[in-house]
Amino acid sequence: MEELASVLFTAGEIQARVRALGEAITADYAGRTPVLISILKGAAMFHADLLRAIDLSVSVDFMSITSYGARSAGVVRIMKDLDEDIGGRDVILVEDIVDTGLTATYLLSTLGAREPSSLEICTLLDKSARRITPVPVRYRGFECPDVFVLGYGLDFEEVYRNLPYIIAANDMDALAEDPLALVKLLEDGDGTVAGPEDRG
Ligand code: IMP
Ligand code: MG
């Protein structure tokens, strides 16, 4: 059978990177109280793990956005805005993935206008090969190949967010035809997709 998906980043690899990012943020923001903004829904899982890897007093806030079109075209609408004023705060924008960069560019401009004292991006995945607008990514978990990825917060039609690892979908036609196509593989046997073993 042709492989529909393969494991790109194992749970163990992700957790190791999250710990390293947490240590870097802890060192860089020593003596300050940054606010870590989770961009829902994709970043929620990364955000939750990252927070626990930071050994500082931090605050959290959430913003929910939608992009028009299946894949972002840079037209973003805020569905839920932040609860707190970020004026004068050290803000870290936590993203699941920076792809074309259009969403991040929009967020930087709309949040920058609120005059935080600093504003940085921490993204789990950086798909820099697809960048349309340059984005100043301060913290990056992994450089991501130009493939559609799922798991650890990332979805296809709201499915797969709960995977503790990240998989690359090798057959988008199969997934488009049946968004649950990979679930069958995941439920098969030991719960891993076809392809490299979960090294984590
Ligand atoms: P950008 O505006 O093109 O940088 O898009 C960012 C958003 O597109 C992310 O927050 C994701 O919601 C979505 N996205 C981009 N690439 C992928 C992918 O490979 N899998 C799942 N979602 C993706
Ligand atoms: Mg998203």
XYZ file of C-alpha atoms and ligand atoms in Angstrom:
224
model
C 0.000 0.000 0.000
C 1.241 3.466 -0.828
C 2.025 5.493 2.253
C -0.583 8.140 2.916
C 1.470 9.778 5.622
C 4.741 9.538 7.454
C 5.941 10.762 10.818
C 7.916 13.969 10.451
C 8.552 14.916 14.081
C 8.067 12.444 16.888
C 6.558 13.309 20.258
C 10.011 13.002 21.827
C 11.622 15.298 19.268
C 8.876 17.887 19.749
C 9.154 17.820 23.531
C 12.931 18.225 23.339
C 12.593 21.284 21.098
C 9.872 22.751 23.320
C 12.167 22.404 26.337
C 14.990 24.151 24.447
C 12.703 26.989 23.376
C 11.468 27.361 26.952
C 15.062 27.611 28.183
C 15.911 30.231 25.555
C 12.865 32.327 26.461
C 13.640 31.955 30.173
C 17.152 33.300 29.601
C 16.138 36.084 27.210
C 13.300 37.416 29.367
C 14.961 37.096 32.781
C 13.542 39.680 35.159
C 10.541 40.387 32.942
C 6.991 39.018 32.792
C 6.183 38.321 29.149
C 2.677 37.601 27.928
C 2.463 34.543 25.695
C -0.357 34.865 23.197
C -1.763 31.660 21.774
C -3.196 31.964 18.296
C -6.137 29.559 18.365
C -6.725 26.906 17.565
C -3.553 25.495 16.066
C -1.077 26.862 18.608
C -2.994 25.754 21.708
C -1.097 22.523 22.282
C 2.341 24.039 21.656
C 1.448 27.027 23.854
C 0.401 24.778 26.731
C 3.637 22.776 26.601
C 5.843 25.825 26.038
C 4.411 27.625 29.089
C 5.447 24.738 31.307
C 8.980 24.877 29.889
C 9.430 28.539 30.877
C 10.826 29.164 34.331
C 9.588 32.736 34.740
C 6.436 34.453 35.806
C 4.449 34.752 32.568
C 0.911 35.651 31.682
C -1.176 34.160 28.933
C -3.808 35.394 26.556
C -5.673 33.972 23.592
C -6.675 35.236 20.219
C -8.778 33.387 17.702
C -8.548 34.235 14.035
C -9.814 32.819 10.771
C -8.296 33.199 7.359
C -10.549 33.265 4.361
C -10.091 30.311 2.037
C -8.857 26.840 2.850
C -5.293 28.062 2.967
C -4.564 31.533 4.156
C -4.697 34.332 1.606
C -3.632 36.918 4.148
C -7.168 38.109 4.778
C -7.594 37.532 8.461
C -10.540 38.184 10.735
C -10.332 38.317 14.522
C -12.977 36.014 16.005
C -11.845 36.489 19.598
C -9.590 39.331 20.627
C -7.195 39.429 23.586
C -8.669 39.936 27.046
C -5.849 42.185 28.232
C -4.255 45.382 26.984
C -0.734 44.619 25.732
C 0.439 48.248 25.780
C 3.889 48.367 27.395
C 4.099 44.550 27.705
C 6.686 42.114 26.398
C 4.633 40.065 23.974
C 5.490 36.674 22.523
C 3.178 35.544 19.751
C 2.958 31.750 19.798
C 2.133 30.190 16.432
C 1.809 26.614 15.237
C 3.278 27.280 11.814
C 4.430 30.206 9.725
C 3.751 29.270 6.121
C 3.332 32.106 3.594
C 3.822 34.529 6.480
C 0.689 36.504 5.639
C -1.098 35.660 8.888
C 1.939 36.494 11.001
C 2.440 39.755 9.124
C -1.160 40.744 9.816
C -0.831 39.822 13.488
C 2.427 41.730 13.902
C 0.872 44.837 12.442
C -2.374 44.678 14.411
C -0.639 43.842 17.714
C 2.241 46.231 17.054
C -0.283 49.071 16.768
C -1.205 48.471 20.432
C 2.304 49.572 21.408
C 3.731 46.623 23.324
C 7.215 47.270 24.641
C 8.439 44.284 22.595
C 6.834 41.820 20.190
C 8.403 38.549 19.045
C 7.223 35.413 17.263
C 7.730 31.901 18.561
C 6.572 29.305 16.043
C 6.770 25.562 16.340
C 7.189 25.093 12.595
C 8.702 27.384 10.001
C 7.812 26.469 6.422
C 10.157 29.108 5.072
C 10.210 27.720 1.513
C 6.647 29.008 1.053
C 7.213 32.480 2.470
C 5.558 35.334 0.549
C 6.274 38.103 3.050
C 9.383 38.010 5.223
C 8.591 37.366 8.883
C 11.036 38.008 11.728
C 10.814 34.635 13.501
C 12.682 34.964 16.806
C 12.095 31.406 18.101
C 11.569 28.383 15.848
C 10.961 24.768 16.790
C 11.704 23.157 13.449
C 12.295 24.124 9.865
C 9.403 22.401 8.061
C 9.594 20.939 4.558
C 7.047 22.094 1.977
C 4.500 19.382 2.731
C 1.110 19.549 4.427
C 1.559 18.649 8.071
C -0.879 17.469 10.702
C -0.908 16.809 14.420
C 0.207 18.539 17.627
C -2.409 21.247 17.046
C -2.369 21.272 13.241
C -5.520 20.093 11.510
C -7.129 19.147 8.257
C -10.800 20.095 8.531
C -10.496 20.083 12.328
C -9.205 16.487 12.493
C -5.771 15.334 13.768
C -5.092 18.173 16.223
C -4.761 15.713 19.102
C -1.871 13.683 17.703
C 1.154 14.052 20.025
C 3.469 13.897 16.991
C 3.486 15.580 13.570
C 2.872 13.737 10.341
C 3.328 14.745 6.715
C 0.329 14.007 4.503
C 1.705 12.528 1.301
C -1.578 12.240 -0.550
C -3.706 15.381 -0.338
C -6.204 13.991 -2.851
C -6.980 11.069 -0.574
C -7.344 13.428 2.372
C -9.576 15.829 0.432
C -11.785 12.939 -0.593
C -11.969 11.638 2.962
C -10.696 13.923 5.751
C -10.663 10.898 8.058
C -8.482 8.846 5.691
C -5.495 8.904 8.015
C -7.478 8.171 11.153
C -7.897 4.615 9.950
C -4.112 4.270 9.762
C -3.679 5.841 13.173
C -6.169 3.461 14.714
C -4.458 0.557 13.084
C -2.420 -1.634 15.398
C 0.016 0.308 17.531
C -1.455 3.707 16.665
C 1.372 4.898 14.428
C 1.054 5.796 10.780
C 2.806 3.874 8.062
C 6.366 5.044 7.665
C 9.250 5.571 10.053
C 8.592 4.332 13.571
C 7.829 6.939 16.160
C 11.317 7.462 17.476
C 9.922 9.329 20.486
P 0.228 31.631 6.535
O -0.586 32.864 6.654
O 0.291 31.135 5.119
O 1.611 31.739 7.145
O -0.581 30.492 7.227
C -0.558 30.154 8.519
C -1.731 29.234 8.808
O -2.025 28.334 7.715
C -1.402 28.353 9.967
O -1.716 28.959 11.191
C -2.229 27.119 9.698
O -3.528 27.295 10.196
C -2.314 27.037 8.195
N -1.339 26.072 7.645
C -0.295 26.355 6.845
N 0.389 25.254 6.516
C -0.246 24.220 7.121
C -0.012 22.798 7.174
O 0.933 22.228 6.587
N -0.890 22.060 7.915
C -1.932 22.631 8.589
N -2.191 23.946 8.568
C -1.352 24.741 7.848
Mg -3.733 28.135 12.302
